[in-house]
mmCIF file of C-alpha atoms and ligand atoms in Angstrom:
data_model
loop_
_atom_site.group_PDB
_atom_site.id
_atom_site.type_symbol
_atom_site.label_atom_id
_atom_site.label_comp_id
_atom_site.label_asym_id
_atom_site.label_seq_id
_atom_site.Cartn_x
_atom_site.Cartn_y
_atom_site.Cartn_z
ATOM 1 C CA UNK A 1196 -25.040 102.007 79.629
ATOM 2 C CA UNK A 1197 -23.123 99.797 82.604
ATOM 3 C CA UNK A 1198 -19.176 100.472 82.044
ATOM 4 C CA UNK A 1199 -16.963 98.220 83.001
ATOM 5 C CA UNK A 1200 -13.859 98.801 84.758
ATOM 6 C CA UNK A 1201 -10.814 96.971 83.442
ATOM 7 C CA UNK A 1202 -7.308 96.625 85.277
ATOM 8 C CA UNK A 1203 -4.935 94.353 83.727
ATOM 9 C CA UNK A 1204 -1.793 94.658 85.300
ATOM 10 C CA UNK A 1205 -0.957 94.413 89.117
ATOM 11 C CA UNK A 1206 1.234 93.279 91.689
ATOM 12 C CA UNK A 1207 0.782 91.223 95.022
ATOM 13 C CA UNK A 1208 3.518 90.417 98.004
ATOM 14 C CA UNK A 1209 4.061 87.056 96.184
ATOM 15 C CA UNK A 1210 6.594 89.820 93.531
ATOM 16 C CA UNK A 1211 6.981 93.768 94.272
ATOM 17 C CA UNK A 1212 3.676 95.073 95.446
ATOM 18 C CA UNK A 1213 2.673 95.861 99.160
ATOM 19 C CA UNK A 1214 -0.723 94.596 99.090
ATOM 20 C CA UNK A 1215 -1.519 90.291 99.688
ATOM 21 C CA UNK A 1216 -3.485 88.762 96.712
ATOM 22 C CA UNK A 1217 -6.390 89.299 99.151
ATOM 23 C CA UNK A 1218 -5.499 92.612 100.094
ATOM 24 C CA UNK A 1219 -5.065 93.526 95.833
ATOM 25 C CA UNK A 1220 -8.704 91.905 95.505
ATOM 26 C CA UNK A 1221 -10.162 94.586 98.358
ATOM 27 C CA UNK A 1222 -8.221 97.599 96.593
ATOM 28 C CA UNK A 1223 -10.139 96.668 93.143
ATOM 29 C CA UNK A 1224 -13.243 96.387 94.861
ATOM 30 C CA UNK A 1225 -12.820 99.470 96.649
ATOM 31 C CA UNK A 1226 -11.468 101.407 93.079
ATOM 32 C CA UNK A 1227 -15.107 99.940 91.808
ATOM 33 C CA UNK A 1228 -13.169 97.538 89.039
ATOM 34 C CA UNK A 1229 -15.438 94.998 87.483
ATOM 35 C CA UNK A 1230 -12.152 93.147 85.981
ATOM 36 C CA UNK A 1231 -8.615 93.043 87.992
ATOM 37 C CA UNK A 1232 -5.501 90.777 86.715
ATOM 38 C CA UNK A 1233 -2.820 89.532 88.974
ATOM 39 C CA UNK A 1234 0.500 89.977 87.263
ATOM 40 C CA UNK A 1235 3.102 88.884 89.751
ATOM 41 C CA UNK A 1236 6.625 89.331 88.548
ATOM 42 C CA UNK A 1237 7.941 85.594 87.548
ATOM 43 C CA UNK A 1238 5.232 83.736 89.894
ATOM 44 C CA UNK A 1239 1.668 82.263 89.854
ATOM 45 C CA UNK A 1240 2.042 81.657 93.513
ATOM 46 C CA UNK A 1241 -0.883 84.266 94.533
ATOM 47 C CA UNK A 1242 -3.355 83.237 92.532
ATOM 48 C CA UNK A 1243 -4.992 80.717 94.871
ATOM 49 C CA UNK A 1244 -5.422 83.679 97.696
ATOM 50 C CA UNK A 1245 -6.755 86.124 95.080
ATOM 51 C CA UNK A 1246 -9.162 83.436 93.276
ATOM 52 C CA UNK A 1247 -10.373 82.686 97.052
ATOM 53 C CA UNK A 1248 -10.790 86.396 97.928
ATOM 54 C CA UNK A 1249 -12.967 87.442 94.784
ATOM 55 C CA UNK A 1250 -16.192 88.581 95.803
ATOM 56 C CA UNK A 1251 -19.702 88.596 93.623
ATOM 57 C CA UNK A 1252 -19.405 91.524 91.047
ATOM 58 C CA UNK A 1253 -15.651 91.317 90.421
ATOM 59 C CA UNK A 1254 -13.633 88.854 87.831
ATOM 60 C CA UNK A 1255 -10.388 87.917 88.444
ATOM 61 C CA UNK A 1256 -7.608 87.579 85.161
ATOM 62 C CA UNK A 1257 -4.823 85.388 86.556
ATOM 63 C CA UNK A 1258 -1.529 86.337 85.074
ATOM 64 C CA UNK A 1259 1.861 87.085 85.909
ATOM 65 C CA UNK A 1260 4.643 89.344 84.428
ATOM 66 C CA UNK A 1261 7.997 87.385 82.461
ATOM 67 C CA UNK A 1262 11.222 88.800 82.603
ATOM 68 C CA UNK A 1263 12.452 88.674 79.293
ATOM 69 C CA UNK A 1264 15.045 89.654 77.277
ATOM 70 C CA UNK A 1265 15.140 90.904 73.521
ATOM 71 C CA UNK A 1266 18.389 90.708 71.462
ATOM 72 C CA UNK A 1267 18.664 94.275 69.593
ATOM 73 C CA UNK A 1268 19.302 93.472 65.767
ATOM 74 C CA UNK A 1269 21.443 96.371 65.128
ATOM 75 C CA UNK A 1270 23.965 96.247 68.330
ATOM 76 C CA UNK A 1271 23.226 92.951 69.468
ATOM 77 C CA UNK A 1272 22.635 94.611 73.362
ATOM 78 C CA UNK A 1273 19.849 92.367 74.978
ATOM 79 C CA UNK A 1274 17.100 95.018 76.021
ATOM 80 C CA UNK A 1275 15.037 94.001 78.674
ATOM 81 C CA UNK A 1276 11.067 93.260 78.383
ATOM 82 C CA UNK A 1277 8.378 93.002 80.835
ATOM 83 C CA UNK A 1278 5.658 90.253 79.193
ATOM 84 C CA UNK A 1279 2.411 89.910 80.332
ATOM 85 C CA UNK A 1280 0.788 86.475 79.973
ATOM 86 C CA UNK A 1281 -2.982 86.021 81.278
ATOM 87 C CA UNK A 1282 -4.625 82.684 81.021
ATOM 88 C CA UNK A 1283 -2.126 80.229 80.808
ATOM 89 C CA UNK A 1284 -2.207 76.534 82.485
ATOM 90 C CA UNK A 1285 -0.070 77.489 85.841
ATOM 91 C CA UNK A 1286 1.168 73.683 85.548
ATOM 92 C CA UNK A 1287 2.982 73.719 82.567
ATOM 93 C CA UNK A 1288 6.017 71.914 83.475
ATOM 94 C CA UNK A 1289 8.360 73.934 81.013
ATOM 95 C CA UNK A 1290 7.248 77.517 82.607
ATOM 96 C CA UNK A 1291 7.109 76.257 85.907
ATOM 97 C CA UNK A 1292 10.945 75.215 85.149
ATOM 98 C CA UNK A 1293 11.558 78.153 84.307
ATOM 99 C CA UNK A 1294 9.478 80.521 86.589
ATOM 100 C CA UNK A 1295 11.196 78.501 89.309
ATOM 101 C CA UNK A 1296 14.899 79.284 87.691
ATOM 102 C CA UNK A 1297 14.269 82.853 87.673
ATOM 103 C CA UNK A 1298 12.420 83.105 91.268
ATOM 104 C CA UNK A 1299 15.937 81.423 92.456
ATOM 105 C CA UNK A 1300 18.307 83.772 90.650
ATOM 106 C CA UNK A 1301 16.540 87.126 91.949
ATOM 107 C CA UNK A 1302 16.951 85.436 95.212
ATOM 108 C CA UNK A 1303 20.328 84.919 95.287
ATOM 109 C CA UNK A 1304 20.709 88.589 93.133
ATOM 110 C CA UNK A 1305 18.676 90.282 95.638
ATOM 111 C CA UNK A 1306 21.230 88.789 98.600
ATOM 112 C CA UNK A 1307 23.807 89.972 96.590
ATOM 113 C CA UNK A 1308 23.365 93.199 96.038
ATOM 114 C CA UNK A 1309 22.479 93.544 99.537
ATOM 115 C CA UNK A 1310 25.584 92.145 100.569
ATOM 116 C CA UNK A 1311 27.507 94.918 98.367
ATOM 117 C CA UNK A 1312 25.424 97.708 100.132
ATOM 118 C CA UNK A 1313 26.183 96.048 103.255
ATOM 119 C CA UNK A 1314 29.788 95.714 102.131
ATOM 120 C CA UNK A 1315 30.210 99.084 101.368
ATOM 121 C CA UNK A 1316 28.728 100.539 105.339
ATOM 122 C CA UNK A 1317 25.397 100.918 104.021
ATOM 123 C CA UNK A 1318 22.886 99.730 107.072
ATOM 124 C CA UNK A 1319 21.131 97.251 105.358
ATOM 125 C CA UNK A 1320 21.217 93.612 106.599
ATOM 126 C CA UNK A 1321 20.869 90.886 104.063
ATOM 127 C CA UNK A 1322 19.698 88.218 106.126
ATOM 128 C CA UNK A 1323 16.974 90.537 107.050
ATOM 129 C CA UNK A 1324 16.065 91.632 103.717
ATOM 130 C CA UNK A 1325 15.620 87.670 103.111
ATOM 131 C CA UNK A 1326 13.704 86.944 105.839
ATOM 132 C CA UNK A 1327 11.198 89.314 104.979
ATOM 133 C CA UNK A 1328 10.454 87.563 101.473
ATOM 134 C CA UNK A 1329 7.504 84.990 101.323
ATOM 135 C CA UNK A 1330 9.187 81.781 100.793
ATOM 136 C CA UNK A 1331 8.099 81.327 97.109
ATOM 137 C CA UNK A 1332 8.294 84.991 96.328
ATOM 138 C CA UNK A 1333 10.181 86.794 93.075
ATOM 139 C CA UNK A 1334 12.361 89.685 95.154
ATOM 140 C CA UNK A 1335 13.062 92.417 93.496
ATOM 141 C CA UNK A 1336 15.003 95.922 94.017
ATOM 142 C CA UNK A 1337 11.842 97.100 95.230
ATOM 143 C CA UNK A 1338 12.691 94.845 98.459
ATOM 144 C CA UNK A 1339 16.103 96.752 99.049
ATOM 145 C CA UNK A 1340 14.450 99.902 98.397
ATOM 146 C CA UNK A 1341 12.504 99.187 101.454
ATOM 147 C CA UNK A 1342 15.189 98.321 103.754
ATOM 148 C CA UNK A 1343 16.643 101.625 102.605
ATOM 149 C CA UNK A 1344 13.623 103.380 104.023
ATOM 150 C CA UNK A 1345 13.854 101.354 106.898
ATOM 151 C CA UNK A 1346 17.261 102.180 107.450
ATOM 152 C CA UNK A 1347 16.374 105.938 106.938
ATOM 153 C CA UNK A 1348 18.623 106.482 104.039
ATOM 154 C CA UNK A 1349 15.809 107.593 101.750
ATOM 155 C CA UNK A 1350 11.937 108.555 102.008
ATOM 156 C CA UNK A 1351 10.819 106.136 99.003
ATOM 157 C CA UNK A 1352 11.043 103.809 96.358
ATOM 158 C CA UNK A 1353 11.732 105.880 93.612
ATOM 159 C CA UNK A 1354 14.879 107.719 95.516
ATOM 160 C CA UNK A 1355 15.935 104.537 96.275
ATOM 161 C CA UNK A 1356 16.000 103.310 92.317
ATOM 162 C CA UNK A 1357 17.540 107.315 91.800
ATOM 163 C CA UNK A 1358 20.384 106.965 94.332
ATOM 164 C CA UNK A 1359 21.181 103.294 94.874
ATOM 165 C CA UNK A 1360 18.844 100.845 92.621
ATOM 166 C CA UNK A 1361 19.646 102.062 89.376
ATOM 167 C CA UNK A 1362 21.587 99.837 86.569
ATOM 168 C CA UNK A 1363 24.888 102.646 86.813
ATOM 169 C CA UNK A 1364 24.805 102.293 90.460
ATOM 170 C CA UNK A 1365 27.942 99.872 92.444
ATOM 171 C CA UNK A 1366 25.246 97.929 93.866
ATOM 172 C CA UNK A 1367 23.634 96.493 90.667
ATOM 173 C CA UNK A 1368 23.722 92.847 89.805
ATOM 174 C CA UNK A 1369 22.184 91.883 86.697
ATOM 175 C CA UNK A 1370 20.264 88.944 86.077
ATOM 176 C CA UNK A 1371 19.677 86.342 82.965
ATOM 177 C CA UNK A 1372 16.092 86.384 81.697
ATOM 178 C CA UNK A 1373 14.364 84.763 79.275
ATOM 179 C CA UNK A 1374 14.631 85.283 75.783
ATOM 180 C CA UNK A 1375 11.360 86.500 74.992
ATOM 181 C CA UNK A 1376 10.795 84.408 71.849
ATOM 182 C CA UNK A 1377 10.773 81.722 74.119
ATOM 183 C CA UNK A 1378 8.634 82.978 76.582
ATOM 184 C CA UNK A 1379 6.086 83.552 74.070
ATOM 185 C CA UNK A 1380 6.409 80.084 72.496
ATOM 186 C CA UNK A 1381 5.944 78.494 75.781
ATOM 187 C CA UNK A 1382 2.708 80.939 76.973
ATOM 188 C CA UNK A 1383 1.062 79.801 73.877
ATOM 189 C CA UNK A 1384 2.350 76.328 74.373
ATOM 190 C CA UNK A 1385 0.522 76.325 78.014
ATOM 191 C CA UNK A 1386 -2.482 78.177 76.354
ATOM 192 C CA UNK A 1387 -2.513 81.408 77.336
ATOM 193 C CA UNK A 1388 -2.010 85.182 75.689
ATOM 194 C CA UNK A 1389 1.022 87.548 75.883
ATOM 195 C CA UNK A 1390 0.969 91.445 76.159
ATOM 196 C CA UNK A 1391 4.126 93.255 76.167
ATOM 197 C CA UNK A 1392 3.945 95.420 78.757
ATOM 198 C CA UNK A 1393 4.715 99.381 78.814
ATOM 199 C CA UNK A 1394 6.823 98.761 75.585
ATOM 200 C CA UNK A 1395 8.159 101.910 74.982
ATOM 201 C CA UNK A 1396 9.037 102.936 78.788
ATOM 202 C CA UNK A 1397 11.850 105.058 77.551
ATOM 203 C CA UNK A 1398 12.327 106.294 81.149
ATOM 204 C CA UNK A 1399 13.137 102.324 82.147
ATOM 205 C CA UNK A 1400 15.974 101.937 79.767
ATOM 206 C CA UNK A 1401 16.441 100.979 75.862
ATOM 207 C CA UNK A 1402 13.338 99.723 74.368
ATOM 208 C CA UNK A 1403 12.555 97.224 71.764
ATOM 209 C CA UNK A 1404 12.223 98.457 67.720
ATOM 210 C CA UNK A 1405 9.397 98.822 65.558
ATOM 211 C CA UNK A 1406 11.156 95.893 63.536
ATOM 212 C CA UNK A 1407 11.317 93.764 66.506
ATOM 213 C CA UNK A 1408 7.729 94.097 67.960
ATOM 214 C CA UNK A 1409 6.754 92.895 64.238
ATOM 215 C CA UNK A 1410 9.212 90.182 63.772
ATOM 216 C CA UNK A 1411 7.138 89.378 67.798
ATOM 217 C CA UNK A 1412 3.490 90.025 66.406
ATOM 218 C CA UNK A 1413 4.310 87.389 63.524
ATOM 219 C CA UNK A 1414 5.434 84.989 66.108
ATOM 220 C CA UNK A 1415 2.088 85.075 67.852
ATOM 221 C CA UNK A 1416 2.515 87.667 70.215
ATOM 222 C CA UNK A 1417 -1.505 88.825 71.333
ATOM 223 C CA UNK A 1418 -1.039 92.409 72.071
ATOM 224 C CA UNK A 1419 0.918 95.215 73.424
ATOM 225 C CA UNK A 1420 -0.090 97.766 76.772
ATOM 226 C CA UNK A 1421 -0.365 101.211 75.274
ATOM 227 C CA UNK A 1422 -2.485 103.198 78.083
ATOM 228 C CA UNK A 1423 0.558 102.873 81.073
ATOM 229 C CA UNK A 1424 1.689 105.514 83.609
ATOM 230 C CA UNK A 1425 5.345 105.034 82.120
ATOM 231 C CA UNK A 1426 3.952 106.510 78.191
ATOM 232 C CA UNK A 1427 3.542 109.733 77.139
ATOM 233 C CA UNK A 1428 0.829 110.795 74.762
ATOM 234 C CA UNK A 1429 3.393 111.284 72.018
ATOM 235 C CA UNK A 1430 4.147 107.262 72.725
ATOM 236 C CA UNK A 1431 0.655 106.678 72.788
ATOM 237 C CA UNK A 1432 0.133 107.602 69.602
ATOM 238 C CA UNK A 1433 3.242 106.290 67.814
ATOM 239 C CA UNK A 1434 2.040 102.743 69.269
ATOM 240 C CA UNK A 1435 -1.691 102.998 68.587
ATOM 241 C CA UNK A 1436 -0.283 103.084 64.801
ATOM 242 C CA UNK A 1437 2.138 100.553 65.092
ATOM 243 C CA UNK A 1438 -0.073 98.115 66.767
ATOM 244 C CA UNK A 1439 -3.067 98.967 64.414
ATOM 245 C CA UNK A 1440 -0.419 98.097 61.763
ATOM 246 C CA UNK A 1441 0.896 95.045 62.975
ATOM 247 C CA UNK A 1442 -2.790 93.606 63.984
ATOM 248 C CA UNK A 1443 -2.065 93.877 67.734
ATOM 249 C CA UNK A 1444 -4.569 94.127 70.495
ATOM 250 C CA UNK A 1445 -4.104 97.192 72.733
ATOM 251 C CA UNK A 1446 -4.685 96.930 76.749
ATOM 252 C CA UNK A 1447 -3.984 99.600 79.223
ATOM 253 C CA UNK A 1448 -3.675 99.006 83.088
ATOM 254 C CA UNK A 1449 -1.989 101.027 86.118
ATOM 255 C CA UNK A 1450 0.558 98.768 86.815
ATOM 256 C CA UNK A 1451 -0.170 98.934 90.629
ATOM 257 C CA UNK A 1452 2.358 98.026 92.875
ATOM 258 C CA UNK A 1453 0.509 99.081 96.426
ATOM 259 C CA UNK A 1454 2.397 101.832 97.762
ATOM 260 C CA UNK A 1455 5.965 101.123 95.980
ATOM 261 C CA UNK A 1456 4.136 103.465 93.577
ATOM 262 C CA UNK A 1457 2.310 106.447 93.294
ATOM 263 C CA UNK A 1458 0.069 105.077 90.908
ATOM 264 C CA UNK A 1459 -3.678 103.950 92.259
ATOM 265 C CA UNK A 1460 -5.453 100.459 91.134
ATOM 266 C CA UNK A 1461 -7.538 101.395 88.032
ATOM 267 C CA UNK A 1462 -5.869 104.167 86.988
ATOM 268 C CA UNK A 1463 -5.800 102.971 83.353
ATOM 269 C CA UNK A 1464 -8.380 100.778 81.948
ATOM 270 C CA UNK A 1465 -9.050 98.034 79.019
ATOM 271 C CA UNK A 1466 -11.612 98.274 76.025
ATOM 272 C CA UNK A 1467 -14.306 95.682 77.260
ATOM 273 C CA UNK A 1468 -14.007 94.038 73.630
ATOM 274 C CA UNK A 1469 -10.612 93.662 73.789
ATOM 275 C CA UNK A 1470 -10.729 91.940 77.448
ATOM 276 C CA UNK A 1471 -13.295 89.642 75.320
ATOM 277 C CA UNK A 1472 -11.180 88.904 73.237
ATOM 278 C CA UNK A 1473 -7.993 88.054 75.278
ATOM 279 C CA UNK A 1474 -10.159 85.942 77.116
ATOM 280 C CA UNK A 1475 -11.884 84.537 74.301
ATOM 281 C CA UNK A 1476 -7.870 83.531 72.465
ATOM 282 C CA UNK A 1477 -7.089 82.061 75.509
ATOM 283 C CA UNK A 1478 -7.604 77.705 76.214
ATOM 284 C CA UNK A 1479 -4.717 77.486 79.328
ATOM 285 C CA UNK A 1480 -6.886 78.504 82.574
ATOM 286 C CA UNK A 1481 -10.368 80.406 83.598
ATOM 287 C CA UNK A 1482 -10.951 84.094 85.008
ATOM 288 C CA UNK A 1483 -12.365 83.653 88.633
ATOM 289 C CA UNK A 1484 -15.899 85.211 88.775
ATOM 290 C CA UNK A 1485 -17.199 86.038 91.778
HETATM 291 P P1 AMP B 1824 13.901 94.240 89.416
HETATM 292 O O1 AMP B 1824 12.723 93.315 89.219
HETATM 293 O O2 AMP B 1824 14.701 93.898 90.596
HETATM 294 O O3 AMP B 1824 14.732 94.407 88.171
HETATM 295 O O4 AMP B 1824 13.274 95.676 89.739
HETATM 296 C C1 AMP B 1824 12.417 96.266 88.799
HETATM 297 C C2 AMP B 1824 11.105 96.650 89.469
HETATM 298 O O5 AMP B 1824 11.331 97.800 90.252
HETATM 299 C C3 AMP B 1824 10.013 97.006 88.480
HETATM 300 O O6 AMP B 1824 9.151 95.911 88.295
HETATM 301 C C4 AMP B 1824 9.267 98.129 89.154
HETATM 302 O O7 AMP B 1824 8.208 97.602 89.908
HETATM 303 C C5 AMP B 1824 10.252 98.730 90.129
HETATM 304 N N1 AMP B 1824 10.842 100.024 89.713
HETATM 305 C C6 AMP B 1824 11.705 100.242 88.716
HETATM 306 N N2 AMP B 1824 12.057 101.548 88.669
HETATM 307 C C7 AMP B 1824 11.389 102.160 89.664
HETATM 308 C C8 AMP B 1824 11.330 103.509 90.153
HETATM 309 N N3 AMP B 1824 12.033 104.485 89.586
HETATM 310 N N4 AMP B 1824 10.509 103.764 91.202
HETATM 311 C C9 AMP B 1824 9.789 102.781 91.767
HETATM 312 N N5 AMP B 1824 9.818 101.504 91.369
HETATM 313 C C10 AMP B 1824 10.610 101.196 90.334
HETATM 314 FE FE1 FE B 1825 7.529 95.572 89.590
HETATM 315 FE FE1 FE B 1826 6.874 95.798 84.281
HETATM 316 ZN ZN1 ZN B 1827 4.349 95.235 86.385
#
């Protein structure tokens, strides 16, 4: 029996990964993936590279990672959610409207906290940390937790997020995402599928309720990603149950970011039959075969 290798959930230089669309194409390939998705954080802008870069033997999902918000029905706090959407026509004029708004405000966010670090005698130069962006890409903390290793102030990302990135720290500026019943209304308008990704990442911050991922599923949400570096087997298995419940389809994927992350490409992998049938809900755009 042929198994096939499933990864649907990485990121490019067009959000917070290290490797070009190209470059994410020749990692899957060289992890042996049949099936890799590009999930860019709030941008279809690498999707052209990576559909040009697939090679015969490897399909190509193209996706890309909303940053959405979810109001909390008991204390109203608006807990933040990654959503994955695969499929979807890149030209809808509503998400592109949108995509665009966001892009813009974790520009001007990322140049902001900068400046505060900068403020505050930290050597980090925020034109420099701009300049260093592709023009159309979604920055992200990532970014300033590379000029902090450039600067020599800490040996990687995830010391960066511990001492400086973190929501508690001075330097944090927030940033207004979408509300995710929104987001989903207007994948589904453009014809693609949602996933929420690592839902209950405790580690990240508050996560959404059991009540709210239903009161999502009923409002057309596809699925939710249950095999994800950031879950625990205990999580696992309080998911599996929920999602079996609610009628969800269940993904798993590394969440690759190059090396902002330990994680490798392929490090968690997708039921075949549920791939199908993602791509088989979907009407907004094509995988790229190769
Ligand atoms: P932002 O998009 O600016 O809110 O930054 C969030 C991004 O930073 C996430 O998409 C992750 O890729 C990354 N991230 C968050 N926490 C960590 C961490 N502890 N170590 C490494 N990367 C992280
Ligand atoms: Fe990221
Ligand atoms: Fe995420
Ligand atoms: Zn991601």
């Amino acid at each position: 029996m042929v198994v096939m290798r499933i990864d649907l959930h990485a990121h490019s230089t067009e959000s917070d990964g290290t490797d070009s669309p190209a470059g994410l194409i020749s990692a899957a390939v060289r992890a042996g993936l049949d099936v890799v998705a590009l999930t860019d954080h709030d941008t279809t802008a690498g999707w052209a590279e990576a559909a040009k870069a697939v090679p015969p033997g490897l399909t190509l999902v193209p996706g890309a990672e909303l940053s959405t918000v979810s109001a909390d029905p008991v204390t109203g706090r608006q807990i933040s959610v990654h959503l994955l959407a695969y499929l979807f026509d890149p030209a809808s004029s509503a998400l592109v409207l949108e995509q665009s708004r966001l892009r813009e405000e974790r520009r001007t966010r990322l140049r902001r906290m900068a400046e505060k670090m900068a403020a505050d005698g930290l050597p980090v130069d925020p034109d420099d940390v701009m300049d260093r962006l592709p023009p159309d890409a979604a920055g992200g903390r990532p970014h300033l937790a590379q000029a902090l290793m450039r600067a020599g102030l800490v040996e990687s990302v995830s010391h960066a997020f511990d001492s400086y990135l973190a929501k508690g720290s001075g330097y944090y500026v927030g940033r207004e995402d979408t509300p995710i019943e929104l987001a989903i209304d207007m994948i589904a308008a453009a014809g693609g599928v949602t996933v929420i990704a690592h839902p209950f990442a405790r580690s990240r911050g508050a996560v959404i309720r059991p009540e709210t991922l239903a009161g999502l599923a009923a409002r057309g949400l596809t699925g939710v990603e249950i095999d994800h570096p950031d879950h625990d087997a205990p999580t696992r298995a309080e998911l599996r149950g929920l999602a079996a419940e609610l009628g969800l389809l269940v993904t798993g994927s590394s969440d690759y970011h190059g090396t902002n992350k330990p994680t490798k490409i392929g490090a968690e992998t997708t039921d075949p039959v549920v791939y199908e049938e993602l791509v088989s809900r979907a009407t907004g755009s094509s995988v790229v075969v190769g």
